[in-house]
Tab-separated table of C-alpha atoms and ligand atoms in Angstrom:
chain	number	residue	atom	x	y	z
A	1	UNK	CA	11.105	-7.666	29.307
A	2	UNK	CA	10.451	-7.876	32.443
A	3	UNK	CA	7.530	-9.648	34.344
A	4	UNK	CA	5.268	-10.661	36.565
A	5	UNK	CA	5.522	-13.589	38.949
A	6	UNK	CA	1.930	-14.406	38.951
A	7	UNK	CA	-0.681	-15.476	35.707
A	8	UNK	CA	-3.624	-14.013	36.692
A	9	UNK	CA	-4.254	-11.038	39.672
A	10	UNK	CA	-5.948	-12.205	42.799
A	11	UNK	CA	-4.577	-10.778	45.754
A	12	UNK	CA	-1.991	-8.574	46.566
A	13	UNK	CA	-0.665	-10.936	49.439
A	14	UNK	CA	0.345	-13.445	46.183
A	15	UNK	CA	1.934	-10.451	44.636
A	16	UNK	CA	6.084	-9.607	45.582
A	17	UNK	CA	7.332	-6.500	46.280
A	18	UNK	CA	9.057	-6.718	42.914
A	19	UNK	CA	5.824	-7.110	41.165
A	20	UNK	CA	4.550	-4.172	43.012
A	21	UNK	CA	7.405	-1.922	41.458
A	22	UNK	CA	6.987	-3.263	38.395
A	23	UNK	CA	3.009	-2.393	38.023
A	24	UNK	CA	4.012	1.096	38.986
A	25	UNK	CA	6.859	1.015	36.443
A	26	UNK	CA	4.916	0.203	33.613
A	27	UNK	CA	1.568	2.615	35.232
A	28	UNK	CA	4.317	5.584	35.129
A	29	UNK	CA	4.990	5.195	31.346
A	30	UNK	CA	0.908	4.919	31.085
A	31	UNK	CA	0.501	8.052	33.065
A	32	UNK	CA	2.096	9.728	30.484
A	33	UNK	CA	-0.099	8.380	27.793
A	34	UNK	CA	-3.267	8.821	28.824
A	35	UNK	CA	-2.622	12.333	29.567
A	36	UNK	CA	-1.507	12.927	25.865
A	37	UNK	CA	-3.485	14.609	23.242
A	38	UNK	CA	-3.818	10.599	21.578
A	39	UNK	CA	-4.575	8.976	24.711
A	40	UNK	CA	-4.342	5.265	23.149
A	41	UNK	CA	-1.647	2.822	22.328
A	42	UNK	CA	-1.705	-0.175	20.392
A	43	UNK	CA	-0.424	-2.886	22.303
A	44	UNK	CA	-3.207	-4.561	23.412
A	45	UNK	CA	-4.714	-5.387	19.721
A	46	UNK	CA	-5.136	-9.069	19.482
A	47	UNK	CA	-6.672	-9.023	23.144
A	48	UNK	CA	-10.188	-9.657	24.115
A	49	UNK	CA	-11.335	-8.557	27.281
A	50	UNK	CA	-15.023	-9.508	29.637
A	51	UNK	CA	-15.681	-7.535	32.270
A	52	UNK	CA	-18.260	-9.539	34.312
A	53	UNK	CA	-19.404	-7.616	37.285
A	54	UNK	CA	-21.929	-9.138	40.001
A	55	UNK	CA	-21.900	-6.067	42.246
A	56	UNK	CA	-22.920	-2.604	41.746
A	57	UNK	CA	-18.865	-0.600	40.672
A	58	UNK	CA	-18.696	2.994	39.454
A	59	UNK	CA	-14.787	3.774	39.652
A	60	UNK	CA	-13.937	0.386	39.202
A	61	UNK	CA	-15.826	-0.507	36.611
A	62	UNK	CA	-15.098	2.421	34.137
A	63	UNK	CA	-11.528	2.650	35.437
A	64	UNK	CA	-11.149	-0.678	33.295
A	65	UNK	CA	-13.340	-0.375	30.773
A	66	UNK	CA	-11.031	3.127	29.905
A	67	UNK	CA	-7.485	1.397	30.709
A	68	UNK	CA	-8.598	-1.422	28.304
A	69	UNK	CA	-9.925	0.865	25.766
A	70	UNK	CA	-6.814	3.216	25.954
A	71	UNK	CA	-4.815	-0.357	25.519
A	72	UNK	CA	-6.766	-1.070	22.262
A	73	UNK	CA	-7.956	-4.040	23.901
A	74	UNK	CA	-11.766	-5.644	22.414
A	75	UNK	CA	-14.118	-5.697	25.650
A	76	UNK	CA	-17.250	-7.410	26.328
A	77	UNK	CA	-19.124	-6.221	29.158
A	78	UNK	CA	-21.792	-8.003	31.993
A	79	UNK	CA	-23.651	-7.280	34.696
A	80	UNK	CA	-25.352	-9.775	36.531
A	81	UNK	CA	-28.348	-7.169	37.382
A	82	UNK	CA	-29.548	-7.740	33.433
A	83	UNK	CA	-28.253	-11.548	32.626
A	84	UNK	CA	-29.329	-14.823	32.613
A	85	UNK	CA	-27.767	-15.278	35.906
A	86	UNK	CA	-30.920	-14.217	37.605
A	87	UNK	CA	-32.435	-17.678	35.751
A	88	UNK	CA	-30.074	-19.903	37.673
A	89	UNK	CA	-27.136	-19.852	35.691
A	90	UNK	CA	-23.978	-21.078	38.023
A	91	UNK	CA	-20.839	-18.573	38.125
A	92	UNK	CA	-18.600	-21.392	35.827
A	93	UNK	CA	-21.482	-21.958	33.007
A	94	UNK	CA	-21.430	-17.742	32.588
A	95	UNK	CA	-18.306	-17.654	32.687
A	96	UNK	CA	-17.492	-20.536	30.128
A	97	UNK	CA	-20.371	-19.160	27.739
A	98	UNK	CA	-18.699	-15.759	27.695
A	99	UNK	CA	-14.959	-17.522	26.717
A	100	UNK	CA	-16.303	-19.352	23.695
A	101	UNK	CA	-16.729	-15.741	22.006
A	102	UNK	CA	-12.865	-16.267	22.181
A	103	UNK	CA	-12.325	-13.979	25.609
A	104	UNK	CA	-8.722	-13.907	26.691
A	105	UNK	CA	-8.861	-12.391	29.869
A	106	UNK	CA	-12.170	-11.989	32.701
A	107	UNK	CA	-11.849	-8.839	34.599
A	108	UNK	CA	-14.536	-9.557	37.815
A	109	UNK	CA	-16.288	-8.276	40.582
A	110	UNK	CA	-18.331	-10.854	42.952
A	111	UNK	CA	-19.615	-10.667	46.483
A	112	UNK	CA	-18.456	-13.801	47.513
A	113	UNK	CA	-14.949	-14.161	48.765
A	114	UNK	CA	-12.275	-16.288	46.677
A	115	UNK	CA	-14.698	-16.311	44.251
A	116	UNK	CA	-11.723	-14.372	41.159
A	117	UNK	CA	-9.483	-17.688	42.858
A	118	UNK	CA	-12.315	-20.139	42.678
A	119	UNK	CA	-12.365	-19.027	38.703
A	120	UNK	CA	-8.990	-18.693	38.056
A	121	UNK	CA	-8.521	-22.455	38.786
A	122	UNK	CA	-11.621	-23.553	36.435
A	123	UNK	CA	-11.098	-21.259	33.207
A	124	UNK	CA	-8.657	-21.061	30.376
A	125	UNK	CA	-8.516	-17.084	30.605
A	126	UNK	CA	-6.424	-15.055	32.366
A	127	UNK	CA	-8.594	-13.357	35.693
A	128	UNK	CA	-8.419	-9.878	37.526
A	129	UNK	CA	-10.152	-9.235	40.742
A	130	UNK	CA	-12.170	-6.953	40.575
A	131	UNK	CA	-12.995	-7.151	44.121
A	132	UNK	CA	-14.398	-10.269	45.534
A	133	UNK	CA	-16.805	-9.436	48.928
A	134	UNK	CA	-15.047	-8.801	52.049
A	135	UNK	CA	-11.746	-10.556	50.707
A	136	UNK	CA	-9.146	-8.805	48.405
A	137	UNK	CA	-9.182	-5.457	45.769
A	138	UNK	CA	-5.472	-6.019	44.467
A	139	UNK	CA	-6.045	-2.871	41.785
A	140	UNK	CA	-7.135	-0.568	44.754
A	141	UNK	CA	-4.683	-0.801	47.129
A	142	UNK	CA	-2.205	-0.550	44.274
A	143	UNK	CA	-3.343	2.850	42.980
A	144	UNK	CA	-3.718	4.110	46.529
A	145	UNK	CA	-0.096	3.254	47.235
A	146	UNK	CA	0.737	4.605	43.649
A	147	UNK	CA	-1.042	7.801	44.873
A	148	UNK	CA	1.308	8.005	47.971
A	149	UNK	CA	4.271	7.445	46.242
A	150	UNK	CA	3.387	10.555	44.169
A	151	UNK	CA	2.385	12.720	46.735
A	152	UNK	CA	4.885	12.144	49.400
A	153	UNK	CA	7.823	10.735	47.067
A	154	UNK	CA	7.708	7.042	48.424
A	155	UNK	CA	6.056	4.362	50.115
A	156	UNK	CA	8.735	3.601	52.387
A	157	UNK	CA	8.767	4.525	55.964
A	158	UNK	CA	5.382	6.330	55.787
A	159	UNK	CA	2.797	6.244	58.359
A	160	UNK	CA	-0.712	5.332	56.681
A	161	UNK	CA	-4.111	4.985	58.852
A	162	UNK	CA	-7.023	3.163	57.933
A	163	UNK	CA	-10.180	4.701	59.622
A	164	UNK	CA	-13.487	2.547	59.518
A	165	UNK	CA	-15.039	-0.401	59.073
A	166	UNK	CA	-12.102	-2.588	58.509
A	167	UNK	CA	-14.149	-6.016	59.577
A	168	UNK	CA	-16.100	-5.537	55.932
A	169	UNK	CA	-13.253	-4.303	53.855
A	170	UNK	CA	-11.609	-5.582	51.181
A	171	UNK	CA	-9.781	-2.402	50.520
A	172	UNK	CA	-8.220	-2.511	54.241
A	173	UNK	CA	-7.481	-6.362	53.943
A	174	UNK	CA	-5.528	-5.360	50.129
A	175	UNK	CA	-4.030	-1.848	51.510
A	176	UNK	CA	-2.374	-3.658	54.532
A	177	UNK	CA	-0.581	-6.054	52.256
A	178	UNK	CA	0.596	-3.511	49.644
A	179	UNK	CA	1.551	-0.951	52.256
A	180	UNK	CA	3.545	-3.495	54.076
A	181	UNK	CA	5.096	-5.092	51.492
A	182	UNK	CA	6.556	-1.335	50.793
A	183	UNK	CA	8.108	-1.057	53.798
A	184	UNK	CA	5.344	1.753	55.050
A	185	UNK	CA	3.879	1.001	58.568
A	186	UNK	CA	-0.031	0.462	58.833
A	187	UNK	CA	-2.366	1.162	61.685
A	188	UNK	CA	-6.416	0.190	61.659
A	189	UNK	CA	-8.954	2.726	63.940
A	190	UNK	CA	-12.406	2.753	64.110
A	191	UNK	CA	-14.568	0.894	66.486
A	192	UNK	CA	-13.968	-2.384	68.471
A	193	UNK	CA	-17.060	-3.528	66.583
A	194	UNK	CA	-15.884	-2.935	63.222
A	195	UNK	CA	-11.948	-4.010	64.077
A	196	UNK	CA	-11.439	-7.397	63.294
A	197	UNK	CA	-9.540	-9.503	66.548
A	198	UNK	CA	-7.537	-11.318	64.194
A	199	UNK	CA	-6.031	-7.810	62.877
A	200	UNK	CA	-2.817	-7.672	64.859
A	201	UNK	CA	-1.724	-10.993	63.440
A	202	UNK	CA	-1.305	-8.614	60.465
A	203	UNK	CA	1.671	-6.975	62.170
A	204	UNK	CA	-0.673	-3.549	61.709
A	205	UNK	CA	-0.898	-0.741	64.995
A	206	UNK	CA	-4.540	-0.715	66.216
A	207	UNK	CA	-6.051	2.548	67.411
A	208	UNK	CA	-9.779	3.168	68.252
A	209	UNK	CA	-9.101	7.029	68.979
A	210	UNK	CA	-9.482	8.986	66.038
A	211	UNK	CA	-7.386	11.788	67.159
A	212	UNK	CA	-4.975	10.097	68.162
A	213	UNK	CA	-4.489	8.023	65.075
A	214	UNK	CA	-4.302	10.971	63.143
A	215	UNK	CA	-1.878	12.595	65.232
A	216	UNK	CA	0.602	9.486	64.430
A	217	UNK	CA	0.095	9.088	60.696
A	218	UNK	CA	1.432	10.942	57.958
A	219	UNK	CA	-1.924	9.477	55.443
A	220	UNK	CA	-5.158	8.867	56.592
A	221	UNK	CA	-7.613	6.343	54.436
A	222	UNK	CA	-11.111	7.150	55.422
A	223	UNK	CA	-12.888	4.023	54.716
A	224	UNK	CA	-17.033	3.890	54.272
A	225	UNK	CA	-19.370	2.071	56.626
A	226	UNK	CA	-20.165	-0.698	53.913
A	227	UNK	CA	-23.607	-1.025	55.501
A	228	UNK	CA	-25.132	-3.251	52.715
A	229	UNK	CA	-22.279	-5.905	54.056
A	230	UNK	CA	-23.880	-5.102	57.735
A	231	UNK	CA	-26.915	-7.942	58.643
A	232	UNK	CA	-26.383	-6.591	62.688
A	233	UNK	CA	-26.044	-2.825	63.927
A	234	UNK	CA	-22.290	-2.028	64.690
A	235	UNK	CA	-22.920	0.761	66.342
A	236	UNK	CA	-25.696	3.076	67.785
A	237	UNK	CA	-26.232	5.561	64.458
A	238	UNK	CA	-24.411	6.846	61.666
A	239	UNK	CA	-24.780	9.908	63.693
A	240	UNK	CA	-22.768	8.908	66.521
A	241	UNK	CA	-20.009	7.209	64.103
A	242	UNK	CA	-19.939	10.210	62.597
A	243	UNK	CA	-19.525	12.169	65.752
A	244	UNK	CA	-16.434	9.662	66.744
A	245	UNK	CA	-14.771	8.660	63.291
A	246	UNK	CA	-15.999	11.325	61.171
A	247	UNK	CA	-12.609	13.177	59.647
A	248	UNK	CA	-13.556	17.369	59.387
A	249	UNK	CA	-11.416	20.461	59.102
A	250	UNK	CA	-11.686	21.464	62.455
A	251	UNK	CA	-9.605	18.117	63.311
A	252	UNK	CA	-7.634	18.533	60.352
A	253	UNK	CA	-6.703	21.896	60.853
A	254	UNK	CA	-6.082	21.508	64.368
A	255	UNK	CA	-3.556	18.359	64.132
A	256	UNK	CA	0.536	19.418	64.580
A	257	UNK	CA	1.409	18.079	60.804
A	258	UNK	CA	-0.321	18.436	57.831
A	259	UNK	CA	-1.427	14.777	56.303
A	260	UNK	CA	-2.304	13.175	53.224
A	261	UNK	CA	-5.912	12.405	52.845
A	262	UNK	CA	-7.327	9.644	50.863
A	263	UNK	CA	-10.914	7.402	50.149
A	264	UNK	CA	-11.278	4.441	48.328
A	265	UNK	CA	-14.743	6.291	47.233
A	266	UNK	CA	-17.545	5.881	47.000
A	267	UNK	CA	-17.489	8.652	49.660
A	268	UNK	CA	-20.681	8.977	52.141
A	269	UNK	CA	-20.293	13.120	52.536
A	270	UNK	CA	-20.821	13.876	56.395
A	271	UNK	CA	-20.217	10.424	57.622
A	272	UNK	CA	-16.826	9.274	57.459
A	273	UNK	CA	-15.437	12.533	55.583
A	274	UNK	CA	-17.031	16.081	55.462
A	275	UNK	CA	-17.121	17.855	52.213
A	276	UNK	CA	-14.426	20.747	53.308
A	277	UNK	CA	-11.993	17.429	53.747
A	278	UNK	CA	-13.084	15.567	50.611
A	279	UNK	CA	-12.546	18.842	48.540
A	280	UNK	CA	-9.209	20.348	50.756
A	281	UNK	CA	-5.926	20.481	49.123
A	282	UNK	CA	-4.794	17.353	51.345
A	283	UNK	CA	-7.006	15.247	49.978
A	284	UNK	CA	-5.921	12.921	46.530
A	285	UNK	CA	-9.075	11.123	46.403
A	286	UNK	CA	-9.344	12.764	42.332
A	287	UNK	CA	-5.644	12.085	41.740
A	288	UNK	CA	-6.282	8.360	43.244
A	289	UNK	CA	-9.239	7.714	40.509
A	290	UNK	CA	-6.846	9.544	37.470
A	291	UNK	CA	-4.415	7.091	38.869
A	292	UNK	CA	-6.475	3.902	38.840
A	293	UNK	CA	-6.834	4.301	34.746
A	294	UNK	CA	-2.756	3.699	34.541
A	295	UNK	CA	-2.355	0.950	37.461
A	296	UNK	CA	-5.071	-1.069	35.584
A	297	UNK	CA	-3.488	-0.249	32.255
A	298	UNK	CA	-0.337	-1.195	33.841
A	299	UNK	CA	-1.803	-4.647	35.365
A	300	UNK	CA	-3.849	-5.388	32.122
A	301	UNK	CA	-0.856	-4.807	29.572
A	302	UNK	CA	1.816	-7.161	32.062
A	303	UNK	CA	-0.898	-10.200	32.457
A	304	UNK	CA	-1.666	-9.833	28.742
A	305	UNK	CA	1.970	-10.213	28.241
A	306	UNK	CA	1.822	-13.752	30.168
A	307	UNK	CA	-1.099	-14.936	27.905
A	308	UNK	CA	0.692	-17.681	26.012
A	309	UNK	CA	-0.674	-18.152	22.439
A	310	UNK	CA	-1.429	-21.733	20.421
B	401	CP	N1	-13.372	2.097	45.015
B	401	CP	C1	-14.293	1.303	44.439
B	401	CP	O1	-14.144	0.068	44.367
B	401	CP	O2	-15.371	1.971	43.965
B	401	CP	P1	-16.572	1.314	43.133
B	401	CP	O3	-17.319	0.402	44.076
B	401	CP	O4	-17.410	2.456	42.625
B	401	CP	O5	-15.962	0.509	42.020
């Protein structure tokens, strides 16, 4: 069989392109399962799965919690809103706690960066990111690509736009590396404020005109203002973003292609995206969560397959 060249999933950047194919591979064979009558496969059995989540998730979190249930997998799950972590308990001792229930693999979400790496390195289990802060969300960018590469046929030689506030995002930082490493080209736009300098070093286009963005790219990834990262103002008002980055019909309608419009979610109506957009036939933003359940299924079922038993 074949598999993965990394133990545990941290980053796309430590991820090769062959790994990438893989995933979606193995997430095409789950597509078909979960959309069966018996929506469940064995494989996953003997595999015992914590899902330890230190910031607020709604796609994320059930998106696992259903690919490791549809994998037959045991799960524990923990949020650090109702634990023992709000009486001083350090990241490791949770962590180490939850593994002697005999937990083979720690799917998490933190708000500090490197903290899935920082784990990875101190616990016998295997570890998914989950998303950690500003950093890396490997399983997002992959079922975003995964969602291009069913829409438009391929990765390859596409155009894809992120629009936003790149500076805070780990979904930018994660999409850049996947859509890269498929050959597509990447270009960031949103304001100078909330562009990164450092971004070019990426080898990504930088744009800070909407329209014109748009006009180049074949998909357009309309990112939220992640204000609850934000300890400054950006930029005047939401408003006024809204007025300058904001993605309606009327643009939509009036561009000389027809794109592909996506959103990591969760979506902030009438800022970044207008309703008409969100709910248009361009958009994939559903088909992007239905696809999340198979990626993770996909990711979940090739680390398990790494786990080396005693
Ligand atoms: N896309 C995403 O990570 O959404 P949640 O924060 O709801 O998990």
């Amino acid at each position: 069989m074949d598999s993965l060249s990394v133990d545990h999933l941290i980053g796309i950047k430590d991820l090769t392109t062959n790994d990438i194919e893989l995933i979606f591979k193995t997430a095409d064979a789950f597509k078909q399962v979960i959309n069966r009558p018996i929506k469940k496969v064995p494989s996953l059995r003997d595999i015992t799965i914590a899902n330890l989540f230190f910031e607020n998730s709604t796609r994320t979190r059930l998106s696992f919690e259903l690919a490791e249930k549809r994998l037959s997998a045991d799960t524990v799950n923990f949020s650090a809103a109702s634990s023992s972590v709000k009486k001083g308990e350090t990241l490791i001792d949770t962590v180490n706690n939850i593994l002697s229930m005999k937990v083979d693999m720690v799917v998490m979400r933190h708000p500090n960066p490197g903290a899935a790496k920082f784990l990875s390195e101190r616990i016998n289990a295997t570890v998914i990111n989950a998303g950690d802060g500003t950093h890396e969300h490997p399983t997002q960018a992959l079922l975003d690509a995964y969602s291009i590469r069913e829409r438009l046929g391929e990765v390859k030689g596409k155009k894809v736009v992120i629009v936003g506030d790149i500076l805070h995002s780990r979904v930018a930082l994660s999409n850049i590396f996947c859509l890269q490493k498929l050959g597509a080209e990447v270009m960031v736009c949103g304001p100078t404020t909330l562009v990164p300098r450092y971004i070019h070093e990426l080898g990504v286009k930088v744009e800070h005109n909407l329209q014109r963005a748009l006009e180049w790219c074949d998909v357009a990834n309309m990112l939220r203002i992640q204000l609850e990262r934000q300890e400054i103002k950006y930029f005047p008002s939401l408003r006024e973003y809204s007025m300058q980055y904001g993605l309606n019909k009327e643009i939509l309608d009036n561009l000389s292609k027809e794109i592909v419009v996506m959103h990591p979610g969760p979506i902030n109506r009438g800022v970044e995206i207008t309703s008409d957009v969100a709910d248009s036939v361009q958009s994939i933003i559903l088909p992007q969560v239905e696809n999340g359940v198979a990626i993770r299924m996909a990711a979940i079922y090739l680390l398990a397959s790494k786990i080396k038993r005693e």
